[in-house]
Amino acid sequence: MTLHRKTIASPVGELTLVASDDGLVAVLWKDDAPDRVRLGTLAYTPDHPHLVQAGRELGDYFAGRRTAFSVPLDMRGTDFQKSVWQALLAIPFGETRSYADIATQIGRPSATRAVGAANGRNPISIIAPCHRVIGSNGSLTGFAGGLAAKGYLLGLESRQARLVA
């Protein structure tokens, strides 16, 4: 099945959006490792409805006008990965969780490393907010977009959450 793609500019660099007819499949970073998210054939289709919606919602997020996303998602991975990615979607805007928190949330408290690996393969960066997962000591840890981008996203959300509160 051919997937649809388009590229957008953002404050954290160029992002490639990928969608199927069922929903958003990926938000990829400019320098993403080619094997981090495996995709099939990508057709340049900038007017695909899911890509248009994702681009609009990401623009609103970066402008401080959006704290949640509604674009349909088409998550592709193992059942374990999907359970981790679903847990990411439950992390409230402006808050963080540790890998251990996520492992406990999905009922696998001893699977902290596996949670970290699944988090690293999250194909829908920003929207499934893997940037909100930090080390148990509060440190910023690996992120496909780089630690500077992770810090930027957390700062953006922290500032916006204070304005809303």
PDB file of C-alpha atoms in Angstrom:
ATOM      1  CA  MET A   1       0.000   0.000   0.000  1.00  0.00           C
ATOM      2  CA  THR A   2       1.324   3.406  -0.935  1.00  0.00           C
ATOM      3  CA  LEU A   3       1.503   5.958   1.855  1.00  0.00           C
ATOM      4  CA  HIS A   4       1.098   9.694   1.393  1.00  0.00           C
ATOM      5  CA  ARG A   5       3.667  12.258   2.524  1.00  0.00           C
ATOM      6  CA  LYS A   6       4.330  15.945   2.749  1.00  0.00           C
ATOM      7  CA  THR A   7       6.954  18.059   4.469  1.00  0.00           C
ATOM      8  CA  ILE A   8       6.314  21.026   6.748  1.00  0.00           C
ATOM      9  CA  ALA A   9       8.558  23.592   8.378  1.00  0.00           C
ATOM     10  CA  SER A  10       8.468  23.864  12.171  1.00  0.00           C
ATOM     11  CA  PRO A  11      10.416  25.576  14.953  1.00  0.00           C
ATOM     12  CA  VAL A  12      12.194  22.239  15.575  1.00  0.00           C
ATOM     13  CA  GLY A  13      13.126  21.736  11.928  1.00  0.00           C
ATOM     14  CA  GLU A  14      11.614  20.153   8.876  1.00  0.00           C
ATOM     15  CA  LEU A  15       9.062  17.417   9.602  1.00  0.00           C
ATOM     16  CA  THR A  16       7.803  14.813   7.147  1.00  0.00           C
ATOM     17  CA  LEU A  17       4.206  13.778   7.700  1.00  0.00           C
ATOM     18  CA  VAL A  18       3.139  10.345   6.462  1.00  0.00           C
ATOM     19  CA  ALA A  19      -0.444   9.102   6.270  1.00  0.00           C
ATOM     20  CA  SER A  20      -2.494   6.177   5.058  1.00  0.00           C
ATOM     21  CA  ASP A  21      -6.128   6.473   4.117  1.00  0.00           C
ATOM     22  CA  ASP A  22      -6.900   5.455   7.736  1.00  0.00           C
ATOM     23  CA  GLY A  23      -4.856   8.112   9.518  1.00  0.00           C
ATOM     24  CA  LEU A  24      -1.477   9.627  10.302  1.00  0.00           C
ATOM     25  CA  VAL A  25       1.260   6.984  10.233  1.00  0.00           C
ATOM     26  CA  ALA A  26       4.363   9.034  11.053  1.00  0.00           C
ATOM     27  CA  VAL A  27       5.890  12.386  11.891  1.00  0.00           C
ATOM     28  CA  LEU A  28       9.544  12.064  10.916  1.00  0.00           C
ATOM     29  CA  TRP A  29      12.518  14.300  11.633  1.00  0.00           C
ATOM     30  CA  LYS A  30      14.773  15.655   8.898  1.00  0.00           C
ATOM     31  CA  ASP A  31      17.726  13.541  10.039  1.00  0.00           C
ATOM     32  CA  ASP A  32      15.694  10.555  11.235  1.00  0.00           C
ATOM     33  CA  ALA A  33      17.565   7.252  11.174  1.00  0.00           C
ATOM     34  CA  PRO A  34      16.213   5.374   8.141  1.00  0.00           C
ATOM     35  CA  ASP A  35      15.564   2.192  10.139  1.00  0.00           C
ATOM     36  CA  ARG A  36      13.834   3.874  13.120  1.00  0.00           C
ATOM     37  CA  VAL A  37      10.439   3.847  11.387  1.00  0.00           C
ATOM     38  CA  ARG A  38      10.060   1.455   8.491  1.00  0.00           C
ATOM     39  CA  LEU A  39       7.657   2.600   5.814  1.00  0.00           C
ATOM     40  CA  GLY A  40       6.796   1.401   2.354  1.00  0.00           C
ATOM     41  CA  THR A  41       6.473   3.487  -0.768  1.00  0.00           C
ATOM     42  CA  LEU A  42       5.774   7.169  -0.102  1.00  0.00           C
ATOM     43  CA  ALA A  43       3.914   9.287  -2.640  1.00  0.00           C
ATOM     44  CA  TYR A  44       4.085  13.069  -2.442  1.00  0.00           C
ATOM     45  CA  THR A  45       0.440  13.974  -1.779  1.00  0.00           C
ATOM     46  CA  PRO A  46       0.422  17.300   0.098  1.00  0.00           C
ATOM     47  CA  ASP A  47      -3.348  17.711  -0.152  1.00  0.00           C
ATOM     48  CA  HIS A  48      -4.205  14.344   1.463  1.00  0.00           C
ATOM     49  CA  PRO A  49      -6.829  15.147   4.145  1.00  0.00           C
ATOM     50  CA  HIS A  50      -4.947  13.526   7.063  1.00  0.00           C
ATOM     51  CA  LEU A  51      -1.747  15.349   6.086  1.00  0.00           C
ATOM     52  CA  VAL A  52      -3.565  18.668   5.774  1.00  0.00           C
ATOM     53  CA  GLN A  53      -5.187  18.169   9.196  1.00  0.00           C
ATOM     54  CA  ALA A  54      -1.923  17.075  10.845  1.00  0.00           C
ATOM     55  CA  GLY A  55      -0.072  20.049   9.365  1.00  0.00           C
ATOM     56  CA  ARG A  56      -2.741  22.467  10.569  1.00  0.00           C
ATOM     57  CA  GLU A  57      -2.818  20.955  14.063  1.00  0.00           C
ATOM     58  CA  LEU A  58       0.970  20.977  14.377  1.00  0.00           C
ATOM     59  CA  GLY A  59       1.024  24.619  13.262  1.00  0.00           C
ATOM     60  CA  ASP A  60      -1.540  25.448  15.949  1.00  0.00           C
ATOM     61  CA  TYR A  61       0.487  23.505  18.543  1.00  0.00           C
ATOM     62  CA  PHE A  62       3.682  25.408  17.752  1.00  0.00           C
ATOM     63  CA  ALA A  63       1.767  28.708  17.820  1.00  0.00           C
ATOM     64  CA  GLY A  64       0.463  27.917  21.325  1.00  0.00           C
ATOM     65  CA  ARG A  65      -3.149  27.471  20.202  1.00  0.00           C
ATOM     66  CA  ARG A  66      -3.434  23.682  20.638  1.00  0.00           C
ATOM     67  CA  THR A  67      -2.821  21.349  23.570  1.00  0.00           C
ATOM     68  CA  ALA A  68      -4.321  18.162  22.084  1.00  0.00           C
ATOM     69  CA  PHE A  69      -4.481  16.603  18.631  1.00  0.00           C
ATOM     70  CA  SER A  70      -7.501  15.092  16.889  1.00  0.00           C
ATOM     71  CA  VAL A  71      -6.023  13.859  13.603  1.00  0.00           C
ATOM     72  CA  PRO A  72      -6.839  10.134  13.186  1.00  0.00           C
ATOM     73  CA  LEU A  73      -3.833   7.879  13.847  1.00  0.00           C
ATOM     74  CA  ASP A  74      -2.823   4.683  12.077  1.00  0.00           C
ATOM     75  CA  MET A  75      -0.240   3.297  14.501  1.00  0.00           C
ATOM     76  CA  ARG A  76       1.855   0.493  13.074  1.00  0.00           C
ATOM     77  CA  GLY A  77       3.960  -1.676  15.342  1.00  0.00           C
ATOM     78  CA  THR A  78       3.866  -4.642  17.672  1.00  0.00           C
ATOM     79  CA  ASP A  79       1.127  -4.948  20.275  1.00  0.00           C
ATOM     80  CA  PHE A  80       3.658  -3.986  22.967  1.00  0.00           C
ATOM     81  CA  GLN A  81       4.799  -0.907  21.031  1.00  0.00           C
ATOM     82  CA  LYS A  82       1.205   0.166  20.461  1.00  0.00           C
ATOM     83  CA  SER A  83       0.470  -0.170  24.186  1.00  0.00           C
ATOM     84  CA  VAL A  84       3.419   2.125  24.944  1.00  0.00           C
ATOM     85  CA  TRP A  85       2.355   4.617  22.273  1.00  0.00           C
ATOM     86  CA  GLN A  86      -1.209   4.625  23.629  1.00  0.00           C
ATOM     87  CA  ALA A  87       0.239   5.374  27.074  1.00  0.00           C
ATOM     88  CA  LEU A  88       2.108   8.336  25.562  1.00  0.00           C
ATOM     89  CA  LEU A  89      -1.191   9.739  24.325  1.00  0.00           C
ATOM     90  CA  ALA A  90      -2.454   9.717  27.940  1.00  0.00           C
ATOM     91  CA  ILE A  91       0.338  11.971  29.260  1.00  0.00           C
ATOM     92  CA  PRO A  92      -1.304  15.347  29.894  1.00  0.00           C
ATOM     93  CA  PHE A  93      -0.058  18.391  28.024  1.00  0.00           C
ATOM     94  CA  GLY A  94       2.734  20.122  29.954  1.00  0.00           C
ATOM     95  CA  GLU A  95       3.507  17.090  32.135  1.00  0.00           C
ATOM     96  CA  THR A  96       6.179  14.405  31.983  1.00  0.00           C
ATOM     97  CA  ARG A  97       6.432  10.742  32.922  1.00  0.00           C
ATOM     98  CA  SER A  98       9.399   8.429  33.392  1.00  0.00           C
ATOM     99  CA  TYR A  99       9.970   5.217  31.467  1.00  0.00           C
ATOM    100  CA  ALA A 100       9.200   3.372  34.721  1.00  0.00           C
ATOM    101  CA  ASP A 101       5.890   5.249  35.011  1.00  0.00           C
ATOM    102  CA  ILE A 102       4.923   4.128  31.507  1.00  0.00           C
ATOM    103  CA  ALA A 103       5.979   0.524  32.226  1.00  0.00           C
ATOM    104  CA  THR A 104       3.784   0.501  35.336  1.00  0.00           C
ATOM    105  CA  GLN A 105       0.892   2.146  33.477  1.00  0.00           C
ATOM    106  CA  ILE A 106       0.835  -0.602  30.836  1.00  0.00           C
ATOM    107  CA  GLY A 107       1.024  -3.341  33.478  1.00  0.00           C
ATOM    108  CA  ARG A 108       4.637  -4.304  32.774  1.00  0.00           C
ATOM    109  CA  PRO A 109       6.581  -2.671  35.650  1.00  0.00           C
ATOM    110  CA  SER A 110       9.784  -4.603  34.929  1.00  0.00           C
ATOM    111  CA  ALA A 111       9.803  -3.638  31.231  1.00  0.00           C
ATOM    112  CA  THR A 112      11.412  -0.202  31.613  1.00  0.00           C
ATOM    113  CA  ARG A 113      14.080  -0.876  28.966  1.00  0.00           C
ATOM    114  CA  ALA A 114      11.540  -2.306  26.532  1.00  0.00           C
ATOM    115  CA  VAL A 115       9.394   0.794  27.089  1.00  0.00           C
ATOM    116  CA  GLY A 116      12.444   2.919  26.263  1.00  0.00           C
ATOM    117  CA  ALA A 117      13.004   0.955  23.058  1.00  0.00           C
ATOM    118  CA  ALA A 118       9.333   1.268  22.029  1.00  0.00           C
ATOM    119  CA  ASN A 119       9.401   4.971  22.869  1.00  0.00           C
ATOM    120  CA  GLY A 120      12.442   5.348  20.608  1.00  0.00           C
ATOM    121  CA  ARG A 121      10.516   3.764  17.743  1.00  0.00           C
ATOM    122  CA  ASN A 122       7.430   5.940  18.206  1.00  0.00           C
ATOM    123  CA  PRO A 123       6.589   6.872  14.623  1.00  0.00           C
ATOM    124  CA  ILE A 124       4.241   9.735  15.491  1.00  0.00           C
ATOM    125  CA  SER A 125       6.593  12.139  17.265  1.00  0.00           C
ATOM    126  CA  ILE A 126       5.090  15.191  18.954  1.00  0.00           C
ATOM    127  CA  ILE A 127       1.497  13.997  18.440  1.00  0.00           C
ATOM    128  CA  ALA A 128       2.135  10.793  20.433  1.00  0.00           C
ATOM    129  CA  PRO A 129       4.281  12.822  22.840  1.00  0.00           C
ATOM    130  CA  CYS A 130       7.393  10.714  23.426  1.00  0.00           C
ATOM    131  CA  HIS A 131       9.158  13.989  24.251  1.00  0.00           C
ATOM    132  CA  ARG A 132       7.206  13.970  27.547  1.00  0.00           C
ATOM    133  CA  VAL A 133       9.079  10.847  28.705  1.00  0.00           C
ATOM    134  CA  ILE A 134      12.171  11.610  30.752  1.00  0.00           C
ATOM    135  CA  GLY A 135      14.650   9.720  32.902  1.00  0.00           C
ATOM    136  CA  SER A 136      13.562   8.779  36.430  1.00  0.00           C
ATOM    137  CA  ASN A 137      16.050  11.364  37.744  1.00  0.00           C
ATOM    138  CA  GLY A 138      14.350  14.087  35.671  1.00  0.00           C
ATOM    139  CA  SER A 139      17.019  14.179  32.968  1.00  0.00           C
ATOM    140  CA  LEU A 140      16.286  14.558  29.279  1.00  0.00           C
ATOM    141  CA  THR A 141      17.074  11.271  27.592  1.00  0.00           C
ATOM    142  CA  GLY A 142      17.250  10.111  23.971  1.00  0.00           C
ATOM    143  CA  PHE A 143      14.896  11.590  21.433  1.00  0.00           C
ATOM    144  CA  ALA A 144      14.768  11.009  17.666  1.00  0.00           C
ATOM    145  CA  GLY A 145      14.614  14.756  17.028  1.00  0.00           C
ATOM    146  CA  GLY A 146      17.576  15.407  19.342  1.00  0.00           C
ATOM    147  CA  LEU A 147      17.716  16.662  22.914  1.00  0.00           C
ATOM    148  CA  ALA A 148      17.545  20.317  21.825  1.00  0.00           C
ATOM    149  CA  ALA A 149      14.203  19.646  20.106  1.00  0.00           C
ATOM    150  CA  LYS A 150      12.970  17.700  23.142  1.00  0.00           C
ATOM    151  CA  GLY A 151      13.895  20.602  25.406  1.00  0.00           C
ATOM    152  CA  TYR A 152      12.173  23.046  23.065  1.00  0.00           C
ATOM    153  CA  LEU A 153       8.941  21.020  23.028  1.00  0.00           C
ATOM    154  CA  LEU A 154       8.898  20.621  26.812  1.00  0.00           C
ATOM    155  CA  GLY A 155       9.574  24.338  27.251  1.00  0.00           C
ATOM    156  CA  LEU A 156       6.824  25.266  24.794  1.00  0.00           C
ATOM    157  CA  GLU A 157       4.333  23.084  26.646  1.00  0.00           C
ATOM    158  CA  SER A 158       5.461  24.280  30.072  1.00  0.00           C
ATOM    159  CA  ARG A 159       5.013  27.938  29.094  1.00  0.00           C
ATOM    160  CA  GLN A 160       1.633  27.281  27.482  1.00  0.00           C
ATOM    161  CA  ALA A 161       0.419  25.187  30.457  1.00  0.00           C
ATOM    162  CA  ARG A 162       1.265  28.066  32.830  1.00  0.00           C
ATOM    163  CA  LEU A 163      -0.722  30.486  30.658  1.00  0.00           C
ATOM    164  CA  VAL A 164      -3.783  28.209  30.687  1.00  0.00           C
ATOM    165  CA  ALA A 165      -3.632  27.475  34.441  1.00  0.00           C
TER     166      ALA A 165
END
